[in-house]
mmCIF file of C-alpha atoms in Angstrom:
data_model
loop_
_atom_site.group_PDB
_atom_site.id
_atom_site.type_symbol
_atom_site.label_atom_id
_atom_site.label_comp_id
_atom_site.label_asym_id
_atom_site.label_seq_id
_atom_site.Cartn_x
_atom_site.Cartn_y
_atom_site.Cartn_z
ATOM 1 C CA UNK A 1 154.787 109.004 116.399
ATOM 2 C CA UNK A 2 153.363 105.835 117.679
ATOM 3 C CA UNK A 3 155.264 103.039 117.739
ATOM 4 C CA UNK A 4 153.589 99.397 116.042
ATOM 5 C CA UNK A 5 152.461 97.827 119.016
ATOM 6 C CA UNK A 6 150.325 101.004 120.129
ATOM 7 C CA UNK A 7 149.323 101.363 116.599
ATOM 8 C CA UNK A 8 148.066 98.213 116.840
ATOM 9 C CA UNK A 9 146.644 98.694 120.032
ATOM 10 C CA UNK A 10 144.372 101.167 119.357
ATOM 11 C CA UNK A 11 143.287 99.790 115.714
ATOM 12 C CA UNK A 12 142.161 96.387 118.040
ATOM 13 C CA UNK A 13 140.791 99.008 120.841
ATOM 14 C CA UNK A 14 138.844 100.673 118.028
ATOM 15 C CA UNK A 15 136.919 97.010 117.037
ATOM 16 C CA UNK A 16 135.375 97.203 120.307
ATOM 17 C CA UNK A 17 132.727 99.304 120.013
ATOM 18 C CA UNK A 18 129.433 99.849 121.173
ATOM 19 C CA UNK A 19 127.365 101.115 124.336
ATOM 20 C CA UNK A 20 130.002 99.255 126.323
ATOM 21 C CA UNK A 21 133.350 100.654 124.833
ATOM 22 C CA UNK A 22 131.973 104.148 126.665
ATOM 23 C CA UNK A 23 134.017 105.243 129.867
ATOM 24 C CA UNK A 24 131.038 107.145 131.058
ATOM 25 C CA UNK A 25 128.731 104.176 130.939
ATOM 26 C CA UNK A 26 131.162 102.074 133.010
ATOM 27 C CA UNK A 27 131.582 105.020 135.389
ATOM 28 C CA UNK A 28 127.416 105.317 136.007
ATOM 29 C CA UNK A 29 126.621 101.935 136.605
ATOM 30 C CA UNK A 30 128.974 101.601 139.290
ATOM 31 C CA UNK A 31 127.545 104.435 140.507
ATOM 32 C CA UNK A 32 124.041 102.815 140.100
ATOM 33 C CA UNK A 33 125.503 99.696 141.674
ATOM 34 C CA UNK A 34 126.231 101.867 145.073
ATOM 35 C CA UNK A 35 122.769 103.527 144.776
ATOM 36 C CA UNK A 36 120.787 100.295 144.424
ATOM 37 C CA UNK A 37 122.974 98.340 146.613
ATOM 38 C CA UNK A 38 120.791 99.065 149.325
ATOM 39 C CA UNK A 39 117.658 97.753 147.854
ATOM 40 C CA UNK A 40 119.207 95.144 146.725
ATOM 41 C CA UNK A 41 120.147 93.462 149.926
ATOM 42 C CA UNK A 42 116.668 91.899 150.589
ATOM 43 C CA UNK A 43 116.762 89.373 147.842
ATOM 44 C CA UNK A 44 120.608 88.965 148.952
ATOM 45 C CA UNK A 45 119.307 88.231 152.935
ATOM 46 C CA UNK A 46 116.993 85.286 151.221
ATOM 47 C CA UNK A 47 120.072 84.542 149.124
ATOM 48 C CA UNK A 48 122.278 84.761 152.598
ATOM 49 C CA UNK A 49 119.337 82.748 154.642
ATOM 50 C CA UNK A 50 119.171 79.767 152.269
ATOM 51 C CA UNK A 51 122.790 79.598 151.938
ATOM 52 C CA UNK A 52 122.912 79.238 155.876
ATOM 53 C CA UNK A 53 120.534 76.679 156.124
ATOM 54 C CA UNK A 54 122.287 74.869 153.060
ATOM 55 C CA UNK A 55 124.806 71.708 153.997
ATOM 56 C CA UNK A 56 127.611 73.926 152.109
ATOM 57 C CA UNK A 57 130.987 74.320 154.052
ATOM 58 C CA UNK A 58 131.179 78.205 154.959
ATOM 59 C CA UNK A 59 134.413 78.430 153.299
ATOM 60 C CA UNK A 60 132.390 77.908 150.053
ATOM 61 C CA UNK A 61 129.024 80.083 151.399
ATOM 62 C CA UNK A 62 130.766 83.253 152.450
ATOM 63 C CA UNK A 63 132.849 83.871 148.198
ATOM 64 C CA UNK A 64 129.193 82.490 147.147
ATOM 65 C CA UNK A 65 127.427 85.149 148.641
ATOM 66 C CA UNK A 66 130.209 87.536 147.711
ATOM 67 C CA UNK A 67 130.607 86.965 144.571
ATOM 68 C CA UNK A 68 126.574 86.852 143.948
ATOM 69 C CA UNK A 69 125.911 89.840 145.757
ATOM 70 C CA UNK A 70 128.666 91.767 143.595
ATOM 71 C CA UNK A 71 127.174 90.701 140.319
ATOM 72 C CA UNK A 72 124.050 91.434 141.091
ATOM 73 C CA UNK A 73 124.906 95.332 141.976
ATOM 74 C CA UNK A 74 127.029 95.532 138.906
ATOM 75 C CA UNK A 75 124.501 94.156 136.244
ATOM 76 C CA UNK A 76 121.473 95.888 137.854
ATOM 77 C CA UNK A 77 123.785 99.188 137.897
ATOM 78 C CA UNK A 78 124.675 98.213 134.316
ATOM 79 C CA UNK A 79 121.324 97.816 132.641
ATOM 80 C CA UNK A 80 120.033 101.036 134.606
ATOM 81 C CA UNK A 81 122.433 102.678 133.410
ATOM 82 C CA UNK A 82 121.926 101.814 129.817
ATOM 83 C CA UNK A 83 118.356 102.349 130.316
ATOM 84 C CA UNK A 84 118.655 105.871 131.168
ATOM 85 C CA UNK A 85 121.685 106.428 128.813
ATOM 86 C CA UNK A 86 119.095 105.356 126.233
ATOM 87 C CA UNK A 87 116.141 108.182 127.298
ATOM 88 C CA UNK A 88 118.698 110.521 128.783
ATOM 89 C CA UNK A 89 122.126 110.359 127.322
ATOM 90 C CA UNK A 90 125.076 109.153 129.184
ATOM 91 C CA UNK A 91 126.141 112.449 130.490
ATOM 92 C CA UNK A 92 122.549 112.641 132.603
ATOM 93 C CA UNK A 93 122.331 108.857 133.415
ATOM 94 C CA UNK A 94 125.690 109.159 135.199
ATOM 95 C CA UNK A 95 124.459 112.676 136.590
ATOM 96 C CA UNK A 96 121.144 110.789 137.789
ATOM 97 C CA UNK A 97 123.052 108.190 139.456
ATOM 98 C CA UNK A 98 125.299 110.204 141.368
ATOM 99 C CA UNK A 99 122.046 111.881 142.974
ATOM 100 C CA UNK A 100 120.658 108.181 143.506
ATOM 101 C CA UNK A 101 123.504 107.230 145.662
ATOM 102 C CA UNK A 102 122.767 110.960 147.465
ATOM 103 C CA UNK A 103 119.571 109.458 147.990
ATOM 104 C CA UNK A 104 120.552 105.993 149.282
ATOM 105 C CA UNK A 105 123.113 107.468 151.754
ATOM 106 C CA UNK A 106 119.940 110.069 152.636
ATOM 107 C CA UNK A 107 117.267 107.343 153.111
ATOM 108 C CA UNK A 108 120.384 105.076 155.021
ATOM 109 C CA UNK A 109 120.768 107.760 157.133
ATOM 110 C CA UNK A 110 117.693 108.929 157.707
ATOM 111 C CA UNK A 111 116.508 104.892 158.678
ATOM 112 C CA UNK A 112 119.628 104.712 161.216
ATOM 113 C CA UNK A 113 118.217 107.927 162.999
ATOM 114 C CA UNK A 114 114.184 106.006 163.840
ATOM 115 C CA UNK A 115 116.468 103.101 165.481
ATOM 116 C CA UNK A 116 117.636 105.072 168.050
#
């Protein structure tokens, strides 16, 4: 038997509803936001480049770019995610994304090899 407070808990919990409210959609778009992390990080070097040659104190540049480059990942990976949940279903998008990031660690890898 539940007690009132978890009763109440889950009637409040049960409001919320929505694409959102869905584990599996959190869990794929942070695995979208590791996939497109990589290309990502050229508008975040033009981000990174104007903050350096901004008169901003680096204690304040370095949480800027932080905190700009993590929302970025997580409401790209967010939308894609609802995107494909959309066409595909939630079950696939997260199932897509997991074989994105295989594909961003492949390409990442793959690019570190032609430096050497």
């Amino acid at each position: 038997m539940l007690s009132s407070t978890e009763a109440a808990w889950m009637v409040s919990y049960e409001l919320m509803g929505g694409p959102l409210a869905d584990a599996s959609v959190w869990r794929g778009a942070l695995l979208w936001a590791i996939a497109l992390y990589v290309p990502l990080s050229a508008p975040l070097s033009t981000l990174e480049s104007s903050l350096e040659e901004s008169d901003l104190p680096e204690s304040v540049r370095q949480p800027v770019l932080v905190i700009s480059s993590l929302l970025l990942a997580i409401v790209t990976g967010v939308v894609t995610q609802l995107g494909f949940s959309w066409v595909l279903g939630p079950g696939w998008a997260s199932s897509l994304g997991v074989v994105a990031v295989g594909w961003s660690v492949l390409i990442v890898l793959a690019n570190a090899g032609k430096d050497d």
